[in-house]
CSV table of C-alpha atoms and ligand atoms in Angstrom, one decimal:
chain,number,residue,atom,x,y,z
A,29,SER,CA,-0.2,0.0,0.0
A,30,ASN,CA,1.1,3.6,-0.5
A,31,PHE,CA,3.1,5.5,1.9
A,32,ILE,CA,1.3,8.3,3.5
A,33,VAL,CA,2.5,11.6,4.6
A,34,GLY,CA,0.0,13.4,6.8
A,35,LEU,CA,0.3,17.4,6.4
A,36,THR,CA,-1.0,19.9,9.1
A,37,GLY,CA,-1.0,23.3,10.8
A,38,GLY,CA,-2.8,26.0,11.7
A,39,ILE,CA,-5.0,28.6,9.7
A,40,GLY,CA,-2.5,30.6,7.5
A,41,SER,CA,0.6,28.2,8.3
A,42,GLY,CA,1.0,27.7,4.3
A,43,LYS,CA,-0.7,24.1,4.1
A,44,THR,CA,-2.1,24.9,0.7
A,45,THR,CA,1.0,26.6,-0.3
A,46,VAL,CA,3.4,23.2,0.5
A,47,SER,CA,0.9,21.0,-0.9
A,48,ASP,CA,0.9,22.8,-4.6
A,49,LEU,CA,4.9,22.8,-4.4
A,50,PHE,CA,5.1,19.0,-3.7
A,51,LYS,CA,2.1,18.8,-6.5
A,52,GLU,CA,3.7,21.3,-9.0
A,53,HIS,CA,7.7,20.3,-8.6
A,54,TYR,CA,7.6,16.5,-8.0
A,55,GLY,CA,4.1,15.5,-9.1
A,56,ILE,CA,3.2,14.5,-5.7
A,57,GLU,CA,-0.6,13.4,-5.4
A,58,VAL,CA,-2.6,15.3,-2.2
A,59,VAL,CA,-5.5,14.2,-1.1
A,60,ASP,CA,-7.3,16.9,1.1
A,61,ALA,CA,-9.7,16.7,3.7
A,62,ASP,CA,-11.4,19.8,2.9
A,63,VAL,CA,-12.0,19.1,-0.2
A,64,ILE,CA,-13.3,15.6,0.7
A,65,ALA,CA,-15.7,17.2,3.3
A,66,ARG,CA,-17.2,18.9,0.8
A,67,GLU,CA,-17.3,16.2,-1.7
A,68,VAL,CA,-19.2,13.9,0.9
A,69,VAL,CA,-22.4,16.8,1.0
A,70,GLN,CA,-22.9,17.3,-2.6
A,71,PRO,CA,-26.3,17.5,-3.9
A,72,GLY,CA,-27.3,13.9,-4.5
A,73,SER,CA,-25.8,11.9,-1.5
A,74,LYS,CA,-26.9,10.3,1.3
A,75,ALA,CA,-25.5,12.8,3.9
A,76,LEU,CA,-26.9,15.8,2.4
A,77,ALA,CA,-30.4,14.0,2.8
A,78,ALA,CA,-29.5,13.2,6.2
A,79,ILE,CA,-28.6,17.1,7.3
A,80,ARG,CA,-31.5,18.2,5.5
A,81,ASP,CA,-33.8,15.4,7.1
A,82,LYS,CA,-32.6,17.0,10.6
A,83,PHE,CA,-32.1,20.9,10.1
A,84,GLY,CA,-35.1,21.1,7.6
A,85,ALA,CA,-35.1,21.9,4.1
A,86,SER,CA,-33.9,25.6,4.8
A,87,ILE,CA,-30.3,24.3,5.0
A,88,LEU,CA,-30.5,24.1,1.8
A,89,SER,CA,-30.1,27.2,-1.0
A,90,GLN,CA,-32.2,27.5,-4.4
A,91,GLU,CA,-30.1,25.5,-5.6
A,92,GLY,CA,-29.7,22.4,-3.5
A,93,THR,CA,-26.5,22.8,-2.5
A,94,LEU,CA,-25.5,23.0,1.6
A,95,ASP,CA,-26.1,26.2,3.0
A,96,ARG,CA,-22.4,25.7,5.0
A,97,ALA,CA,-22.9,29.1,6.9
A,98,GLN,CA,-26.2,28.3,8.5
A,99,LEU,CA,-25.1,25.0,9.3
A,100,ARG,CA,-21.9,26.6,11.2
A,101,THR,CA,-24.1,29.1,12.6
A,102,ARG,CA,-26.2,26.4,14.1
A,103,VAL,CA,-24.3,23.7,14.5
A,104,PHE,CA,-22.1,26.3,16.9
A,105,ALA,CA,-25.0,27.0,18.8
A,106,ASP,CA,-26.0,23.7,19.8
A,107,PRO,CA,-23.0,20.6,20.8
A,108,ALA,CA,-25.3,18.1,20.2
A,109,LEU,CA,-25.9,19.1,16.8
A,110,LYS,CA,-22.5,19.0,16.3
A,111,THR,CA,-21.8,15.7,17.5
A,112,TRP,CA,-24.4,14.4,15.6
A,113,LEU,CA,-23.0,15.9,12.4
A,114,ASN,CA,-19.5,14.8,13.5
A,115,GLU,CA,-20.6,11.3,13.7
A,116,LEU,CA,-22.3,11.4,10.6
A,117,LEU,CA,-19.9,12.9,8.4
A,118,HIS,CA,-16.4,11.9,10.2
A,119,PRO,CA,-16.5,8.3,9.3
A,120,LEU,CA,-17.6,8.9,5.6
A,121,ILE,CA,-14.8,11.7,5.3
A,122,ARG,CA,-12.2,8.9,6.4
A,123,GLU,CA,-13.5,6.4,4.6
A,124,GLN,CA,-13.1,8.8,1.6
A,125,MET,CA,-9.2,9.7,2.5
A,126,GLN,CA,-8.3,6.3,2.6
A,127,ILE,CA,-9.8,5.5,-0.7
A,128,GLN,CA,-8.1,8.5,-2.5
A,129,CYS,CA,-4.5,7.6,-1.1
A,130,GLN,CA,-4.6,3.6,-1.8
A,131,GLN,CA,-5.4,5.0,-5.7
A,132,ALA,CA,-3.0,7.1,-5.9
A,133,LYS,CA,0.1,6.9,-8.0
A,134,SER,CA,2.8,9.0,-7.0
A,135,ASP,CA,6.0,7.5,-5.1
A,136,TYR,CA,4.0,8.6,-1.9
A,137,VAL,CA,1.1,10.5,-1.6
A,138,LEU,CA,0.3,13.7,0.9
A,139,LEU,CA,-2.7,13.8,3.2
A,140,SER,CA,-3.7,17.3,3.8
A,141,ILE,CA,-5.6,17.6,7.0
A,142,PRO,CA,-6.0,20.4,8.8
A,143,LEU,CA,-7.8,19.4,12.1
A,144,LEU,CA,-5.3,16.3,12.2
A,145,VAL,CA,-4.4,17.0,15.9
A,146,GLU,CA,-7.9,18.2,17.0
A,147,ASN,CA,-9.2,14.9,15.4
A,148,GLN,CA,-6.7,12.5,16.6
A,149,LEU,CA,-6.4,11.1,13.2
A,150,GLN,CA,-2.6,10.3,13.1
A,151,HIS,CA,-3.1,6.5,12.7
A,152,LEU,CA,-4.3,7.4,9.2
A,153,THR,CA,-0.5,8.5,8.3
A,154,ASP,CA,3.2,7.0,8.0
A,155,ARG,CA,4.7,10.2,9.0
A,156,ILE,CA,3.5,13.8,9.6
A,157,LEU,CA,4.8,16.7,8.4
A,158,VAL,CA,4.0,19.9,10.4
A,159,VAL,CA,4.1,23.7,8.6
A,160,ASP,CA,4.6,25.7,11.2
A,161,CYS,CA,5.0,29.9,11.8
A,162,PRO,CA,4.9,32.3,14.2
A,163,GLU,CA,1.1,33.3,14.9
A,164,ALA,CA,1.7,36.8,13.8
A,165,ILE,CA,2.8,35.7,10.6
A,166,GLN,CA,-0.5,33.3,10.4
A,167,LEU,CA,-2.5,36.0,11.4
A,168,GLN,CA,-1.2,38.4,8.5
A,169,ARG,CA,-1.4,36.1,5.7
A,170,ALA,CA,-4.6,34.8,6.7
A,171,THR,CA,-6.3,38.1,7.2
A,172,SER,CA,-5.0,39.5,4.1
A,173,ARG,CA,-5.8,36.5,1.8
A,174,ASP,CA,-9.5,35.9,3.4
A,175,GLY,CA,-9.8,40.0,4.1
A,176,VAL,CA,-11.0,39.4,7.5
A,177,GLY,CA,-10.4,41.4,10.5
A,178,GLU,CA,-7.8,39.9,13.2
A,179,ALA,CA,-10.6,39.5,15.9
A,180,GLN,CA,-12.1,36.2,13.5
A,181,ILE,CA,-8.8,34.8,12.8
A,182,LYS,CA,-7.8,35.0,16.1
A,183,SER,CA,-10.7,33.2,17.3
A,184,ILE,CA,-10.3,30.1,14.8
A,185,MET,CA,-6.9,30.2,15.9
A,186,GLN,CA,-8.0,30.0,19.8
A,187,SER,CA,-10.5,27.0,18.6
A,188,GLN,CA,-7.2,24.9,17.1
A,189,ALA,CA,-4.6,22.9,18.5
A,190,SER,CA,-2.0,25.0,19.7
A,191,ARG,CA,1.7,25.0,17.8
A,192,GLU,CA,3.4,22.8,21.0
A,193,GLN,CA,0.3,20.1,20.2
A,194,ARG,CA,1.3,20.2,17.0
A,195,LEU,CA,5.1,20.1,16.8
A,196,ALA,CA,4.4,17.0,19.4
A,197,ILE,CA,3.5,15.0,16.9
A,198,ALA,CA,5.8,16.1,13.8
A,199,ASP,CA,8.2,13.5,12.4
A,200,ASP,CA,9.4,16.8,10.1
A,201,VAL,CA,8.7,20.3,10.0
A,202,ILE,CA,8.7,23.1,7.8
A,203,VAL,CA,9.2,26.5,9.5
A,204,ASN,CA,7.6,28.8,7.3
A,205,ASP,CA,8.5,32.0,8.0
A,206,THR,CA,10.1,33.1,5.1
A,207,ASP,CA,9.6,34.0,1.3
A,208,LYS,CA,8.3,31.0,-1.3
A,209,PRO,CA,11.4,30.4,-3.2
A,210,HIS,CA,13.2,29.5,0.3
A,211,LEU,CA,10.0,27.3,0.7
A,212,LEU,CA,10.5,24.9,-2.2
A,213,THR,CA,14.2,24.1,-1.0
A,214,LYS,CA,12.9,23.1,1.9
A,215,VAL,CA,10.3,20.9,0.4
A,216,GLN,CA,12.6,19.5,-2.0
A,217,THR,CA,14.7,18.3,1.0
A,218,LEU,CA,11.9,16.4,2.4
A,219,HIS,CA,10.8,15.5,-0.9
A,220,ASN,CA,13.9,13.2,-1.5
A,221,LYS,CA,13.5,11.9,2.2
A,222,TYR,CA,9.9,10.9,1.5
A,223,LYS,CA,11.0,9.2,-1.9
A,224,ALA,CA,13.7,7.6,0.0
A,225,ILE,CA,11.6,5.8,2.7
A,226,ALA,CA,9.0,4.9,-0.1
A,227,GLN,CA,11.5,3.3,-2.0
A,228,SER,CA,12.7,1.1,1.1
A,229,ILE,CA,9.4,-0.1,2.3
B,328,ATP,P1,-5.8,27.8,5.7
B,328,ATP,O1,-5.6,26.3,6.6
B,328,ATP,O2,-6.4,29.0,6.0
B,328,ATP,O3,-6.7,26.9,4.7
B,328,ATP,P2,-3.2,27.2,4.7
B,328,ATP,O4,-2.3,26.7,5.7
B,328,ATP,O5,-3.6,26.0,3.4
B,328,ATP,O6,-4.3,28.0,5.4
B,328,ATP,P3,-2.0,28.8,2.7
B,328,ATP,O7,-3.4,29.3,2.1
B,328,ATP,O8,-1.0,28.1,2.1
B,328,ATP,O9,-2.0,28.5,3.9
B,328,ATP,O10,-1.4,30.4,2.6
B,328,ATP,C1,-2.0,31.4,3.5
B,328,ATP,C2,-1.6,32.5,2.6
B,328,ATP,O11,-0.1,32.8,2.9
B,328,ATP,C3,-1.5,32.5,1.2
B,328,ATP,O12,-2.6,33.7,0.5
B,328,ATP,C4,-0.8,32.4,0.5
B,328,ATP,O13,0.1,32.7,-0.5
B,328,ATP,C5,0.7,33.1,1.7
B,328,ATP,N1,1.6,32.3,2.0
B,328,ATP,C6,2.1,31.2,2.2
B,328,ATP,N2,3.4,31.2,2.5
B,328,ATP,C7,3.9,32.1,2.0
B,328,ATP,C8,5.5,32.3,2.0
B,328,ATP,N3,6.6,31.7,2.3
B,328,ATP,N4,5.7,33.4,1.7
B,328,ATP,C9,4.5,34.6,1.1
B,328,ATP,N5,3.3,34.7,1.1
B,328,ATP,C10,2.7,33.1,1.8
């Protein structure tokens, strides 16, 4: 089976930037938990039907897609609903992540899971790569990318695992605190390392 490198990091740390470099420069396939989380609730899916039954038809847009903003608000206000939703979606997301990792054809596969630590998904991976940078840089990148205020990004950072918690489970760390060319040299070093490990097993 495939060698799986789990990729994680806090909001704005640079996970997507890093996984894009692995993909574009070395052809490494990326399985993205955020993408899968949207796929499992597409129109026509069993999960979306279950959500409609639980929350009512107003949880769907005119076009029949999930109103994610409303879902977030309602789940935030009601912990029991949040538990229900997680118990519905998490097994489906895990299953899809495993299927897509098995199907990957590259030397190894990157499994990007922003909430890997929070959801304790270490066991899905053979090795964990953490993208890390000072919180001030996370804040600056996330606010300018999303065009939202510092308070909102800070509250998301509060709800996520701490840098220390992530670093505690890291096998490898990319410190993403300078420019993108510099980032590529770090990615190259890790690619060579992962390729060698994948070929040796
Ligand atoms: P999220 O968890 O919020 O999706 P992420 O960890 O995937 O974030 P990215 O989207 O890769 O983070 O990066 C956040 C922003 O910072 C992006 O606009 C990206 O272009 C920029 N960025 C990331 N790394 C660097 C860097 N080394 N130099 C300059 N800009 C960067």
